[in-house]
CSV table of C-alpha atoms in Angstrom, one decimal:
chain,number,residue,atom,x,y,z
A,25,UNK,CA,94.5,96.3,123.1
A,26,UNK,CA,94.9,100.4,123.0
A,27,UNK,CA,99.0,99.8,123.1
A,28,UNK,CA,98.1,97.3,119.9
A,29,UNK,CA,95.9,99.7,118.2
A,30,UNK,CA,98.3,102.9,118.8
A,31,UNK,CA,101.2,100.0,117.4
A,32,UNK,CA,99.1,99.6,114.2
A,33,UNK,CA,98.1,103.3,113.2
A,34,UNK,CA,101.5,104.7,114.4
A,35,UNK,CA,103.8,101.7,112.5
A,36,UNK,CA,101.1,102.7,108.9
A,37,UNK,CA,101.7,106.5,109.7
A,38,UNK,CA,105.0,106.2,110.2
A,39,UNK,CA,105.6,103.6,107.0
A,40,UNK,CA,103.6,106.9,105.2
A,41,UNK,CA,106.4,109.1,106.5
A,42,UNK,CA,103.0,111.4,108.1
A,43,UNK,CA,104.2,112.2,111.8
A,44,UNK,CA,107.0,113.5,113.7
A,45,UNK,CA,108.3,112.5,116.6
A,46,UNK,CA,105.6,113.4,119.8
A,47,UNK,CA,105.8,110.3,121.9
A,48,UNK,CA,102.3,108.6,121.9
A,49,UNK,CA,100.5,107.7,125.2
A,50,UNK,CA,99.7,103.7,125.3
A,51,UNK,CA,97.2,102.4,127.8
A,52,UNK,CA,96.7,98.4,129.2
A,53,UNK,CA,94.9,96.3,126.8
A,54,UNK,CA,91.1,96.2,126.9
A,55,UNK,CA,89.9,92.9,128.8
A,56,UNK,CA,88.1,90.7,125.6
A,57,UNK,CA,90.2,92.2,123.0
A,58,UNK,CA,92.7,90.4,120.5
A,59,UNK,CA,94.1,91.8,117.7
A,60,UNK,CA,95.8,90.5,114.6
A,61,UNK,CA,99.8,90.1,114.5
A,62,UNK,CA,100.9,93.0,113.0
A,63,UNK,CA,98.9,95.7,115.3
A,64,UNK,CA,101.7,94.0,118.3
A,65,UNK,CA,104.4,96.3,116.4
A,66,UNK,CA,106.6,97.8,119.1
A,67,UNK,CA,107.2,101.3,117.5
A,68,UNK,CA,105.2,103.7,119.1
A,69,UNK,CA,106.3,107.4,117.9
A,70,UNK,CA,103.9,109.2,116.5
A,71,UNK,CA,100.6,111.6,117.7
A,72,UNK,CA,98.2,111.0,120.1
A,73,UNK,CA,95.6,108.9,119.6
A,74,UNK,CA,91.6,108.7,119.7
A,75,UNK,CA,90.2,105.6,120.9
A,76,UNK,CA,86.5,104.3,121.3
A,77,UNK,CA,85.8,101.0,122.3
A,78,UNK,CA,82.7,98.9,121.2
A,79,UNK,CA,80.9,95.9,121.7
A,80,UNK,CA,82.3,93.9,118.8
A,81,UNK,CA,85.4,96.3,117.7
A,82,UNK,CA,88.0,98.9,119.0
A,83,UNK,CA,88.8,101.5,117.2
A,84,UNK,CA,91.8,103.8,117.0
A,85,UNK,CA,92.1,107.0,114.8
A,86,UNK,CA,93.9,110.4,114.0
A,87,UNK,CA,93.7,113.1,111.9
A,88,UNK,CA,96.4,113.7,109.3
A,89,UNK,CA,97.5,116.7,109.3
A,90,UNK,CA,94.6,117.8,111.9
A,91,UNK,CA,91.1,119.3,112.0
A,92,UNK,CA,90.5,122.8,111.2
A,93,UNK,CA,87.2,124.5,109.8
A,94,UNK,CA,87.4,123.9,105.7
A,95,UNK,CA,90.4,122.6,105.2
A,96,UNK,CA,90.5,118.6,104.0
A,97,UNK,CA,92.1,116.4,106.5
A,98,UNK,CA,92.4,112.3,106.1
A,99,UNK,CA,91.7,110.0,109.1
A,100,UNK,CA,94.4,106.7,109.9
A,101,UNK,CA,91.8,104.5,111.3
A,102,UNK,CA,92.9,101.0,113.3
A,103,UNK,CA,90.2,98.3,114.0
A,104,UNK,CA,90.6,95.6,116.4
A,105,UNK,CA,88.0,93.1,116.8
A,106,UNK,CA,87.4,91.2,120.3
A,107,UNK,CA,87.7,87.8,120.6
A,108,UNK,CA,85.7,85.3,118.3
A,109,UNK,CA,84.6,88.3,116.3
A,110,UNK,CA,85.7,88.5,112.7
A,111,UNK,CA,87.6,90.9,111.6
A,112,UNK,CA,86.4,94.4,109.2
A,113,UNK,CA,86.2,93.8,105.6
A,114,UNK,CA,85.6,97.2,104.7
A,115,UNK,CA,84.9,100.6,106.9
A,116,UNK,CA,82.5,103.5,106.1
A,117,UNK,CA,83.4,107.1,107.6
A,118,UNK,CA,81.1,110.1,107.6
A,119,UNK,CA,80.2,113.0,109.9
A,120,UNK,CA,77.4,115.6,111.1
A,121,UNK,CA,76.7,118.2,113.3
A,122,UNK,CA,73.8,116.8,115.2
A,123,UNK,CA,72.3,120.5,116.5
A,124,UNK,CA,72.8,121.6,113.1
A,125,UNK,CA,70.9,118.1,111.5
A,126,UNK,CA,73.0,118.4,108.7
A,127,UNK,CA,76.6,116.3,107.4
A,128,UNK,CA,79.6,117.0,105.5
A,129,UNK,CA,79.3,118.5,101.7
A,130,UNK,CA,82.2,116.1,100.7
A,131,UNK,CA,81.4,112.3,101.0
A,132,UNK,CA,84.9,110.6,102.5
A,133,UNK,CA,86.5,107.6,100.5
A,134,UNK,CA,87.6,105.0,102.1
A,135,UNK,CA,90.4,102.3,101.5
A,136,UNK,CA,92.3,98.8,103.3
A,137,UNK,CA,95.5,99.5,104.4
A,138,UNK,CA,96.4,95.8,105.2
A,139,UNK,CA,93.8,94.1,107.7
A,140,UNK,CA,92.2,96.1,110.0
A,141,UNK,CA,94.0,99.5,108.8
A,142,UNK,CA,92.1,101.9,106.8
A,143,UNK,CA,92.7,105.5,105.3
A,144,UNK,CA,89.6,108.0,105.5
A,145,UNK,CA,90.6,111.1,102.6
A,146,UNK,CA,88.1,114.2,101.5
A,147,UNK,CA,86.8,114.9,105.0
A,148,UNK,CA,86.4,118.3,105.5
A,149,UNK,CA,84.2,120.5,108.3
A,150,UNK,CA,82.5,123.8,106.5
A,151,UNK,CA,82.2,125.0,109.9
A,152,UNK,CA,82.6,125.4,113.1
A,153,UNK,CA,80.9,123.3,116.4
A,154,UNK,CA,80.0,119.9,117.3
A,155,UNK,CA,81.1,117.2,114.5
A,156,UNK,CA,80.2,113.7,115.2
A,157,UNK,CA,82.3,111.2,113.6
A,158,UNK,CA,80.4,108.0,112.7
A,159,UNK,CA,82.4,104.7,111.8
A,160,UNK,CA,80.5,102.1,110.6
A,161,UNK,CA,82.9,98.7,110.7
A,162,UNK,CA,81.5,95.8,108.5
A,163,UNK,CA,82.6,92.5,109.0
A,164,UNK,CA,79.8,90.8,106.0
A,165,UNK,CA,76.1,90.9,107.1
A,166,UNK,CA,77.0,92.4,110.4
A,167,UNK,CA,77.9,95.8,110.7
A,168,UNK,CA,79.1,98.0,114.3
A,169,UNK,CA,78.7,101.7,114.2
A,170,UNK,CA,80.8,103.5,116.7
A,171,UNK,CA,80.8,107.6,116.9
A,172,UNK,CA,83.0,110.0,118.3
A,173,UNK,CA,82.4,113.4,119.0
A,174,UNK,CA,84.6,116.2,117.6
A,175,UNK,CA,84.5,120.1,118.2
A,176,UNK,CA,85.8,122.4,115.4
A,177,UNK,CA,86.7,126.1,116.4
């Protein structure tokens, strides 16, 4: 399922023209995990990607062109579901600094990029430390939220 998901957001980055040419690292699929037909693309140049793996959903993403303190950044987010689950309709991305107990001052917009692709734009961390990255994956009445941390020097 990883070697899927770093297909799908590599084959949409590189269809946006957004990376160069650092060989990405693919790992053996997650047990339970399918994906749809188009996340089994076999070109895999691009960046290295995050993953986090859920209950219902997998999720890879990377930062376009990277995370630095006040600067806007975009995320390419790919979301697999596992097996009988449905997959995403829609995908909500936000952030906060836990210690701090405070989020972002830019809300992120969010938009499809085929099934189970997304683009995250307008991030951007005013400082520097512990960022949490919270997607929240909706698939109708349902929803998954799964976090990742990120530190910001």
């Amino acid at each position: 399922m990883r070697r899927a998901l770093a297909a799908a957001l590599l084959a949409t980055a590189v269809a946006a023209g957004a990376l160069g040419t650092v060989a990405a690292r693919a790992a053996p699929p997650a047990a339970g995990h399918v994906c749809e037909p188009h996340f089994r693309e076999p070109q895999l140049r691009g960046v290295e990607l995050n993953r986090i793996d859920g209950t219902r959903h997998a999720l890879a993403w990377h930062a376009e062109p990277g995370i630095a303190v006040s600067e806007f950044f975009a995320l390419e987010v790919a979301v697999c579901a596992a097996e009988g689950q449905p997959v995403p309709r829609t995908l909500r991305v936000d952030a906060s600094m836990p210690e701090h107990q405070h989020g972002m001052n830019y809300r992120a917009s969010v938009r499809p990029r085929g099934p189970g692709r997304f683009v995250a734009e307008g991030l951007l961390f005013h400082m520097p430390g512990r960022w949490q990255l919270r997607f929240e994956i909706n698939v109708g009445a349902q929803a998954e939220v799964l976090t990742a941390d990120v530190i910001v020097r």
